mmCIF file with all atom_site columns, C-alpha atoms in Angstrom:
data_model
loop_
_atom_site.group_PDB
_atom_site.id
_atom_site.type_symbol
_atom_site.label_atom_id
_atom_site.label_alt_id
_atom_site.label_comp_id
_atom_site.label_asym_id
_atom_site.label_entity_id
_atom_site.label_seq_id
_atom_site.pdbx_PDB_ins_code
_atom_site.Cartn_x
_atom_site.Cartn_y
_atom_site.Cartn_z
_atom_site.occupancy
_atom_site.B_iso_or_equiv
_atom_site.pdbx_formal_charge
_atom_site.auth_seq_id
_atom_site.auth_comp_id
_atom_site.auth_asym_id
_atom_site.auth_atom_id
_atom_site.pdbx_PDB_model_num
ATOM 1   C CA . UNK A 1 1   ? 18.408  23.010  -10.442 1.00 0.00 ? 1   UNK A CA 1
ATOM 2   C CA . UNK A 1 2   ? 17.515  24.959  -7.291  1.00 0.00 ? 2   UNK A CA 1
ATOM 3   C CA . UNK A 1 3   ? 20.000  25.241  -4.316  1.00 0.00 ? 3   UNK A CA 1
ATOM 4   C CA . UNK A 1 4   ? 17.540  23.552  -2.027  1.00 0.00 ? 4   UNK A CA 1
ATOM 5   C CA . UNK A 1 5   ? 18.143  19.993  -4.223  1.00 0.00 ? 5   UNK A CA 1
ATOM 6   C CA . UNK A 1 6   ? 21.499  20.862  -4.518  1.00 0.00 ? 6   UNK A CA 1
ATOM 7   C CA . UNK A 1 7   ? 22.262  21.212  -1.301  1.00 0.00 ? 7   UNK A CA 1
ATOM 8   C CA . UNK A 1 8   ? 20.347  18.062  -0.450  1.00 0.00 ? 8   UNK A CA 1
ATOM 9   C CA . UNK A 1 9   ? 22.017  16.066  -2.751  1.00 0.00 ? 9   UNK A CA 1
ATOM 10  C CA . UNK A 1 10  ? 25.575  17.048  -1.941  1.00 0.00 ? 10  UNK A CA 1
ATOM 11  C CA . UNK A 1 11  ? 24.433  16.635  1.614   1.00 0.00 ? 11  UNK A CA 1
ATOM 12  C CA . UNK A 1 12  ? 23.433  12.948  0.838   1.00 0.00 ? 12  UNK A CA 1
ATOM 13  C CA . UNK A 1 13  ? 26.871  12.330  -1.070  1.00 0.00 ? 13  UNK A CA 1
ATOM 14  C CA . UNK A 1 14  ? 29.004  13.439  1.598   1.00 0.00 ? 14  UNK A CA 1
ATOM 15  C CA . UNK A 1 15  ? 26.695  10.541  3.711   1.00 0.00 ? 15  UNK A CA 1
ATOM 16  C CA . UNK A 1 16  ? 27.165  8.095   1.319   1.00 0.00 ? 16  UNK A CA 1
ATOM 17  C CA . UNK A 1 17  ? 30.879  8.399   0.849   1.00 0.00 ? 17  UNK A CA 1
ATOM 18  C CA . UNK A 1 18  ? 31.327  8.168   4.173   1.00 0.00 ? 18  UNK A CA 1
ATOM 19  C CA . UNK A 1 19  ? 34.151  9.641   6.957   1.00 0.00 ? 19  UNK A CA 1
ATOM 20  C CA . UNK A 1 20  ? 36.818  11.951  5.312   1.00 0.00 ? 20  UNK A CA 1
ATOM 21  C CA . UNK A 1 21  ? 40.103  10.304  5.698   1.00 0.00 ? 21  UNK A CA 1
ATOM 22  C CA . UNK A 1 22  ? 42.393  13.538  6.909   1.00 0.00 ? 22  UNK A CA 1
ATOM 23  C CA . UNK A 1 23  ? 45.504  12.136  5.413   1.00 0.00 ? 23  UNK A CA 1
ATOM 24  C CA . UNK A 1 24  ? 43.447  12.147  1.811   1.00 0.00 ? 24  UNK A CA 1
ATOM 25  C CA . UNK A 1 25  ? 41.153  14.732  1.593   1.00 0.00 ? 25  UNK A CA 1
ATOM 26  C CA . UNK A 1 26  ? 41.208  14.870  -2.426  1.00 0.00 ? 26  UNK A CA 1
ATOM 27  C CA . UNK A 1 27  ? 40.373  10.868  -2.437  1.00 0.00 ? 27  UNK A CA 1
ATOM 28  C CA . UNK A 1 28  ? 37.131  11.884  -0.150  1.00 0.00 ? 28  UNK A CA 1
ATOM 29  C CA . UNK A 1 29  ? 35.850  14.791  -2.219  1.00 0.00 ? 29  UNK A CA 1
ATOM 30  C CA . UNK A 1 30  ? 35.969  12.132  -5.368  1.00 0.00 ? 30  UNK A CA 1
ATOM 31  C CA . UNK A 1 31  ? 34.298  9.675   -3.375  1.00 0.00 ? 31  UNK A CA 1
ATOM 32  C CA . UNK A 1 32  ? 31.435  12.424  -2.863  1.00 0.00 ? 32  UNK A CA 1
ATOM 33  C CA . UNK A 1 33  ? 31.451  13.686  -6.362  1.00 0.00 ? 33  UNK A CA 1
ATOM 34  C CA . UNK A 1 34  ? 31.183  10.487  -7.208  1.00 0.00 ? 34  UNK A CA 1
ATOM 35  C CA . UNK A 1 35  ? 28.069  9.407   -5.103  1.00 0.00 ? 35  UNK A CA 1
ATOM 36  C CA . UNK A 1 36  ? 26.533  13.054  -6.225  1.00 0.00 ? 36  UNK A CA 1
ATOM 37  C CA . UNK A 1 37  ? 26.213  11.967  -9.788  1.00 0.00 ? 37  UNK A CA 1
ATOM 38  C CA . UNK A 1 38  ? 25.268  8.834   -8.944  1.00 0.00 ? 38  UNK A CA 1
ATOM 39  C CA . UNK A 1 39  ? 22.739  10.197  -6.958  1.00 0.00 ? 39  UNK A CA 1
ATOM 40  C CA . UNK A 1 40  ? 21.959  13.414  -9.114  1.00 0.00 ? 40  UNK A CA 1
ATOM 41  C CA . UNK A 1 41  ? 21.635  10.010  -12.414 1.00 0.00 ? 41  UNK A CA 1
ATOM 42  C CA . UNK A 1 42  ? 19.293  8.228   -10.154 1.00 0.00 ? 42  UNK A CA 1
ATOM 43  C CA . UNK A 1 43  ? 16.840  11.122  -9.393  1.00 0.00 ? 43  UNK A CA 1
ATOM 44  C CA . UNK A 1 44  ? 16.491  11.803  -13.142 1.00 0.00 ? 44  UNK A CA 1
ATOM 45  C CA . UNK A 1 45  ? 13.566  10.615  -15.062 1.00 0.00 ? 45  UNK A CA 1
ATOM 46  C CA . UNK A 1 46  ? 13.962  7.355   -17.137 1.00 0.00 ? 46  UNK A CA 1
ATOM 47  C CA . UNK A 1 47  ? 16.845  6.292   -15.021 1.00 0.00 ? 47  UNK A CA 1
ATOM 48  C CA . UNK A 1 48  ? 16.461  2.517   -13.533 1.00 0.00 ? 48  UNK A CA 1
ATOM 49  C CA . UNK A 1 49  ? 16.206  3.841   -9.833  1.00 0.00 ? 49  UNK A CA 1
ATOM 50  C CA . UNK A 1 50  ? 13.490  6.404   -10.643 1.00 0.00 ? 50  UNK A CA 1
ATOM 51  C CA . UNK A 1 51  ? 11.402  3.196   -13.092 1.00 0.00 ? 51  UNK A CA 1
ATOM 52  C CA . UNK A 1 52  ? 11.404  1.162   -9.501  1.00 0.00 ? 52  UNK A CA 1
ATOM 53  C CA . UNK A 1 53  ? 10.422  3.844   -7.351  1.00 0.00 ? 53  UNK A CA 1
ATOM 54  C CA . UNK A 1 54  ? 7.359   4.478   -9.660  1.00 0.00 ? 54  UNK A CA 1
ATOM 55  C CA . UNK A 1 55  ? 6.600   0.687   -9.896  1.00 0.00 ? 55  UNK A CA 1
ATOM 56  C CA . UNK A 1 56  ? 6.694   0.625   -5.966  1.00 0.00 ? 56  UNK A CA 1
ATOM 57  C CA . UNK A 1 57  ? 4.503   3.144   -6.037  1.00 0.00 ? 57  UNK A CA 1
ATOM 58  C CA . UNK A 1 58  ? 1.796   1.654   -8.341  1.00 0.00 ? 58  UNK A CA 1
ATOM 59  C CA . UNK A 1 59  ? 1.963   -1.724  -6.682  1.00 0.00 ? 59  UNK A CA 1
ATOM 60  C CA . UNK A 1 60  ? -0.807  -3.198  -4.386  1.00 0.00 ? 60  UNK A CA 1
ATOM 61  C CA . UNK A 1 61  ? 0.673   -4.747  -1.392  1.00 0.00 ? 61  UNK A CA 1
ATOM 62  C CA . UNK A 1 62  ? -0.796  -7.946  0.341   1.00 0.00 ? 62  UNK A CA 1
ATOM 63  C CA . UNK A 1 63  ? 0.494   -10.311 2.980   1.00 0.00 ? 63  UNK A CA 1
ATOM 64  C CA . UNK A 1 64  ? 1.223   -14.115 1.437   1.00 0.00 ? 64  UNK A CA 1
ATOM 65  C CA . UNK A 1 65  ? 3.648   -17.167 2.417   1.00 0.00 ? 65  UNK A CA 1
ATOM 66  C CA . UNK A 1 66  ? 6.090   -17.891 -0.286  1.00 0.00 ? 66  UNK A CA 1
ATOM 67  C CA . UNK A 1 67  ? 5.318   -22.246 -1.094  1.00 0.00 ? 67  UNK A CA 1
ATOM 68  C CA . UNK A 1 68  ? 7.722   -22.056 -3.672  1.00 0.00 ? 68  UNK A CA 1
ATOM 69  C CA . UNK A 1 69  ? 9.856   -20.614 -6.921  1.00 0.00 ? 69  UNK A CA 1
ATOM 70  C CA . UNK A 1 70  ? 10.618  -21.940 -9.960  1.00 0.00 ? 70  UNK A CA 1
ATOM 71  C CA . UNK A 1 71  ? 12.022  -20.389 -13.024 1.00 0.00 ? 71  UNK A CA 1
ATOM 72  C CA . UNK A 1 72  ? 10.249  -20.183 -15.751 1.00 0.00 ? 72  UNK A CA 1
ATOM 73  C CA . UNK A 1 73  ? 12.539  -20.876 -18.728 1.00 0.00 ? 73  UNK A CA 1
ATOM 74  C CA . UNK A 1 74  ? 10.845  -19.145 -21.702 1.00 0.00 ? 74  UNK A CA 1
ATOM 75  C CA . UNK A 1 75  ? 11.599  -16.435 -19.916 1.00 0.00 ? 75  UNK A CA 1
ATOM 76  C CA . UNK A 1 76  ? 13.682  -16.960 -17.120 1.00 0.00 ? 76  UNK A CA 1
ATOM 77  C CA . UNK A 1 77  ? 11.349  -14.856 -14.368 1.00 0.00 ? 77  UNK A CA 1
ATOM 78  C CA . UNK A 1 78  ? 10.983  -16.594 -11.430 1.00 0.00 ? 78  UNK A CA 1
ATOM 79  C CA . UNK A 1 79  ? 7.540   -17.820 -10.978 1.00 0.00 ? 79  UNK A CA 1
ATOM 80  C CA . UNK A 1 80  ? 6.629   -17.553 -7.338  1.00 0.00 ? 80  UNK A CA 1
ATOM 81  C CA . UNK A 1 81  ? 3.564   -19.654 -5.872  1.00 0.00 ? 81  UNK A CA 1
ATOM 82  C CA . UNK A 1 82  ? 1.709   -17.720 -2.700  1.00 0.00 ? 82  UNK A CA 1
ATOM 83  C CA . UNK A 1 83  ? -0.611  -18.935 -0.453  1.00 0.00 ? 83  UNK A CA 1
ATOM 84  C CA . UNK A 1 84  ? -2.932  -16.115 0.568   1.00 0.00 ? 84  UNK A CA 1
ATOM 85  C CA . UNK A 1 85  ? -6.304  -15.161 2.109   1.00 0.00 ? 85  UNK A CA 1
ATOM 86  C CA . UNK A 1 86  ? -9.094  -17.648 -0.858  1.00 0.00 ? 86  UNK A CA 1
ATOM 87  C CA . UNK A 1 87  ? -10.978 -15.110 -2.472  1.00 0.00 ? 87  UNK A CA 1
ATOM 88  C CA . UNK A 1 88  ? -13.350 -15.283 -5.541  1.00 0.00 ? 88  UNK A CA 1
ATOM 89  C CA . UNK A 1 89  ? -10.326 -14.897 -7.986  1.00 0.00 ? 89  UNK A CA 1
ATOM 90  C CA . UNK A 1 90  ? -8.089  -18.027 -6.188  1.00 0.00 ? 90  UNK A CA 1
ATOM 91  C CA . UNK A 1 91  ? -10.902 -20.123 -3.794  1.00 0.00 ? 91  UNK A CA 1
ATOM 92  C CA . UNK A 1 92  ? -8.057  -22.396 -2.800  1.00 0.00 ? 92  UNK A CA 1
ATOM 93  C CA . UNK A 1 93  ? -6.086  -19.270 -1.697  1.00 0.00 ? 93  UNK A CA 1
ATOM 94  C CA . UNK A 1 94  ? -2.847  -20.260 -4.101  1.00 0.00 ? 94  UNK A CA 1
ATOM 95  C CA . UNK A 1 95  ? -1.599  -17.407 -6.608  1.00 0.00 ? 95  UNK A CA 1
ATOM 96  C CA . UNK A 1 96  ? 1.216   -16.981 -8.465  1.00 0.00 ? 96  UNK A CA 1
ATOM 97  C CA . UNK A 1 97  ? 3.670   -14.151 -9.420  1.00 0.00 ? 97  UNK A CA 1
ATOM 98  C CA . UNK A 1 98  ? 6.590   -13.480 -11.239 1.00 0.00 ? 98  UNK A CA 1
ATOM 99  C CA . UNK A 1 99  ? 9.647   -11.625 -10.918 1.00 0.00 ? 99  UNK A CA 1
ATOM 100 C CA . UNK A 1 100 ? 11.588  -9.480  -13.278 1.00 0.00 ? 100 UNK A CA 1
ATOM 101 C CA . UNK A 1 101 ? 14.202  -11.547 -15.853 1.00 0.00 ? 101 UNK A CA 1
ATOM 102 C CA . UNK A 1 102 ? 16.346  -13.321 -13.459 1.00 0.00 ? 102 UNK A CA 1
ATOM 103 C CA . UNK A 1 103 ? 19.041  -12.672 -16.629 1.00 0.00 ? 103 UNK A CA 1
ATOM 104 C CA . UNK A 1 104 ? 19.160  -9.236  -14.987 1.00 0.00 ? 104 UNK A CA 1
ATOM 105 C CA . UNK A 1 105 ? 20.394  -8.066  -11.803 1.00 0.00 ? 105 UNK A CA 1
ATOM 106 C CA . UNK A 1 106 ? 17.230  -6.735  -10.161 1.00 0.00 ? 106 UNK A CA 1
ATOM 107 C CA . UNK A 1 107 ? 15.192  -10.058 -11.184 1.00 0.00 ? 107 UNK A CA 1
ATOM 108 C CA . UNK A 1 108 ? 18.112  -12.455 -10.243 1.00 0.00 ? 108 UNK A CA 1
ATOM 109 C CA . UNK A 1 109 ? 18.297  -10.482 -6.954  1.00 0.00 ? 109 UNK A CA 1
ATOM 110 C CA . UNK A 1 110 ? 13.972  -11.106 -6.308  1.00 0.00 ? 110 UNK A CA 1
ATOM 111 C CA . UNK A 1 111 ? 14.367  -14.467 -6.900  1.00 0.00 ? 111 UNK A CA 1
ATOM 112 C CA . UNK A 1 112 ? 17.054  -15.012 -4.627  1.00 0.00 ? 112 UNK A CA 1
ATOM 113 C CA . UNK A 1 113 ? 15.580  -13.441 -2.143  1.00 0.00 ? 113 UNK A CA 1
ATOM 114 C CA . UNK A 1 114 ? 11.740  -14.832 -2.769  1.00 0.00 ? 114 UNK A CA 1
ATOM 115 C CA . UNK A 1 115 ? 14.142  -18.645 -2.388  1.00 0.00 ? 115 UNK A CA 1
ATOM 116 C CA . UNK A 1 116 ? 15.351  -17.820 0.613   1.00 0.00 ? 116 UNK A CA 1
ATOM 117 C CA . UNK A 1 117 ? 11.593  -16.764 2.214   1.00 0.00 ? 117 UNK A CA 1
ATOM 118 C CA . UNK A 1 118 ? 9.929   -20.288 1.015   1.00 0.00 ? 118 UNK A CA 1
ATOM 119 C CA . UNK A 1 119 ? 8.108   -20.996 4.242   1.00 0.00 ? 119 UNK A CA 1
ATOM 120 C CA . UNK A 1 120 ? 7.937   -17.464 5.175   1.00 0.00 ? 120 UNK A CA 1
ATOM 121 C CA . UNK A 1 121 ? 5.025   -14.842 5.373   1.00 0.00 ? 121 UNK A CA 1
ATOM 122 C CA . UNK A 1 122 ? 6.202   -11.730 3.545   1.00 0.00 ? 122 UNK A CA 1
ATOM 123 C CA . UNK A 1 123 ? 4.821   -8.522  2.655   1.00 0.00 ? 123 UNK A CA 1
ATOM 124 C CA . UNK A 1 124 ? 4.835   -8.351  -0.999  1.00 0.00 ? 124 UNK A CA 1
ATOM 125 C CA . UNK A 1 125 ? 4.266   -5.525  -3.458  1.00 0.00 ? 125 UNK A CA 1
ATOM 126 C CA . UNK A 1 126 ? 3.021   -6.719  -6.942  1.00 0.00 ? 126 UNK A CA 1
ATOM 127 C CA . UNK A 1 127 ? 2.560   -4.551  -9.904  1.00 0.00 ? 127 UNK A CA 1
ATOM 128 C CA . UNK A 1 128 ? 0.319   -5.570  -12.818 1.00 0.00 ? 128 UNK A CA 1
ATOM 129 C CA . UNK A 1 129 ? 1.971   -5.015  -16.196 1.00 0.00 ? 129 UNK A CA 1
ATOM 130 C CA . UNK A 1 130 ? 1.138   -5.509  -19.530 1.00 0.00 ? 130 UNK A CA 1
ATOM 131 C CA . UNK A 1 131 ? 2.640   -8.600  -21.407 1.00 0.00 ? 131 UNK A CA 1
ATOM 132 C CA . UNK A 1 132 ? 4.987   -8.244  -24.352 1.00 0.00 ? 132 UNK A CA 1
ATOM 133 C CA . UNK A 1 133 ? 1.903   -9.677  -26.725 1.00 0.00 ? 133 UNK A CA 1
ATOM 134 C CA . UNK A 1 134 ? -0.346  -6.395  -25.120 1.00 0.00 ? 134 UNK A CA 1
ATOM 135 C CA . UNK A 1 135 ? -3.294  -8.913  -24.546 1.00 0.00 ? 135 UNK A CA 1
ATOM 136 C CA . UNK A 1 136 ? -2.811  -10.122 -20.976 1.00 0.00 ? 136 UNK A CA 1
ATOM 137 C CA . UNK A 1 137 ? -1.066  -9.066  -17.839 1.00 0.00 ? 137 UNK A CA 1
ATOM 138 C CA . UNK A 1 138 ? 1.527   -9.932  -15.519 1.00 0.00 ? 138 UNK A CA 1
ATOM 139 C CA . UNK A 1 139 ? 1.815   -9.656  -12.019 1.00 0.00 ? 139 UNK A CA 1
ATOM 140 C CA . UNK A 1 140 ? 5.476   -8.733  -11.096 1.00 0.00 ? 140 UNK A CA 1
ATOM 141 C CA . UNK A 1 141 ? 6.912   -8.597  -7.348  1.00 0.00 ? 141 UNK A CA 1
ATOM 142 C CA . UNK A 1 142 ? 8.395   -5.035  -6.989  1.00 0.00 ? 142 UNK A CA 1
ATOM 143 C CA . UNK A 1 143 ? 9.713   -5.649  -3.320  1.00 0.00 ? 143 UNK A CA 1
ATOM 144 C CA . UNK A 1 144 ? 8.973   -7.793  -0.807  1.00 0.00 ? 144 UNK A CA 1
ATOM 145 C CA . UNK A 1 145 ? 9.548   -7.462  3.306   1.00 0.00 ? 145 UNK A CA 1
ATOM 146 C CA . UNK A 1 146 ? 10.363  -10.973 5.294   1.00 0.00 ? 146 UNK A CA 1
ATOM 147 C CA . UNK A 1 147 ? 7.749   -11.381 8.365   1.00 0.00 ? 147 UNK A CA 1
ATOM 148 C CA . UNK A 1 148 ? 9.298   -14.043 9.650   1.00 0.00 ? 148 UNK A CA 1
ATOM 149 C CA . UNK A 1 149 ? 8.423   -17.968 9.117   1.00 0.00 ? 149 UNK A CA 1
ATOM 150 C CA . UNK A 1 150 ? 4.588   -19.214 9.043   1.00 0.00 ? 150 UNK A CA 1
ATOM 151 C CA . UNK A 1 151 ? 4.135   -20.925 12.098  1.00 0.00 ? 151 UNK A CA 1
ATOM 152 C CA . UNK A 1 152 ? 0.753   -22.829 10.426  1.00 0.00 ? 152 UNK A CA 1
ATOM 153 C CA . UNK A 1 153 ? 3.053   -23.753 7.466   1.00 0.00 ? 153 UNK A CA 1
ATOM 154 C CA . UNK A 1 154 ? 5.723   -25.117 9.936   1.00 0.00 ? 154 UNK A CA 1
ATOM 155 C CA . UNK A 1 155 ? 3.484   -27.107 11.947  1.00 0.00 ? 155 UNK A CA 1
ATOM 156 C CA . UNK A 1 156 ? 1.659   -28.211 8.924   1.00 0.00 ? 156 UNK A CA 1
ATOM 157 C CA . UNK A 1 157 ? 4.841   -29.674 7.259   1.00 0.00 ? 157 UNK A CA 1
ATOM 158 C CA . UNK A 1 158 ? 5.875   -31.033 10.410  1.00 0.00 ? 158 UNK A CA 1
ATOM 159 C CA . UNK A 1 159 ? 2.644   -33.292 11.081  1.00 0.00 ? 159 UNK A CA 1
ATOM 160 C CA . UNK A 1 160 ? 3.049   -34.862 7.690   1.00 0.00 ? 160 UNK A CA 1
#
């Protein structure tokens, strides 16, 4: 490793752990070694942090309201219906999604959030992945950005 990414990282630890308490300085420097190999694990390849910043990456991002999630118990992924811009692949403007395995803490943490954003417009970054079976594809939510509520879905479900 070269000093530059050393330094950077140890930089970043002493951030993350925070203030050093003057009456324990020995509890602060293991808070900071601590946060460097966290951090120092998550930069390495493989690890879980570096898999979602290269999914991120290789999403396609589009702007959608969130109508509604509902697990999907086969495989317990939330399965998140978006209304969106009609286009030649969905003329009623209506897609789905899914998340990761909500049996895991990054899917049950997607769904969560996607459930609290029904009614919302939200940025969303979707990744298509192959399926288990290798024959079809899956579009997964990778991370998704609240824009605040749809007005037109508000005044829509009001006037009903």
């Amino acid at each position: 490793m070269d000093d530059a990414l050393r330094t950077q990282i140890v930089l970043t630890a002493v951030t993350a752990a925070g203030p050093a308490d003057p009456t324990d300085p020995a509890g602060w420097q293991a808070r900071v070694a601590d946060m460097a190999a966290a951090i120092t694990a998550a930069c390495q390849p493989g690890s879980q942090i570096s898999k979602v910043v290269e999914q991120v990456a290789a999403s396609k991002t589009f702007v959608a309201t969130v109508v509604k999630v509902t697990k999907e118990q086969s495989s317990t992924r939330g399965v998140v219906t978006l209304r969106t811009t009609p286009n030649e692949h969905h003329p009623d403007g209506t897609e789905t999604a899914r998340t990761e395995r909500t049996d895991n803490p990054v899917g049950r943490s997607m769904a969560r959030r996607l459930v609290r954003l029904v009614g919302h417009r939200a940025l969303l970054w979707v990744e298509v992945e192959p399926m288990a079976n290798g024959t079809r594809k899956s579009r997964v939510i990778r991370h998704v950005e609240d824009l605040g509520p749809d007005e037109a879905e508000a005044s829509t479900s009001t006037s009903k």
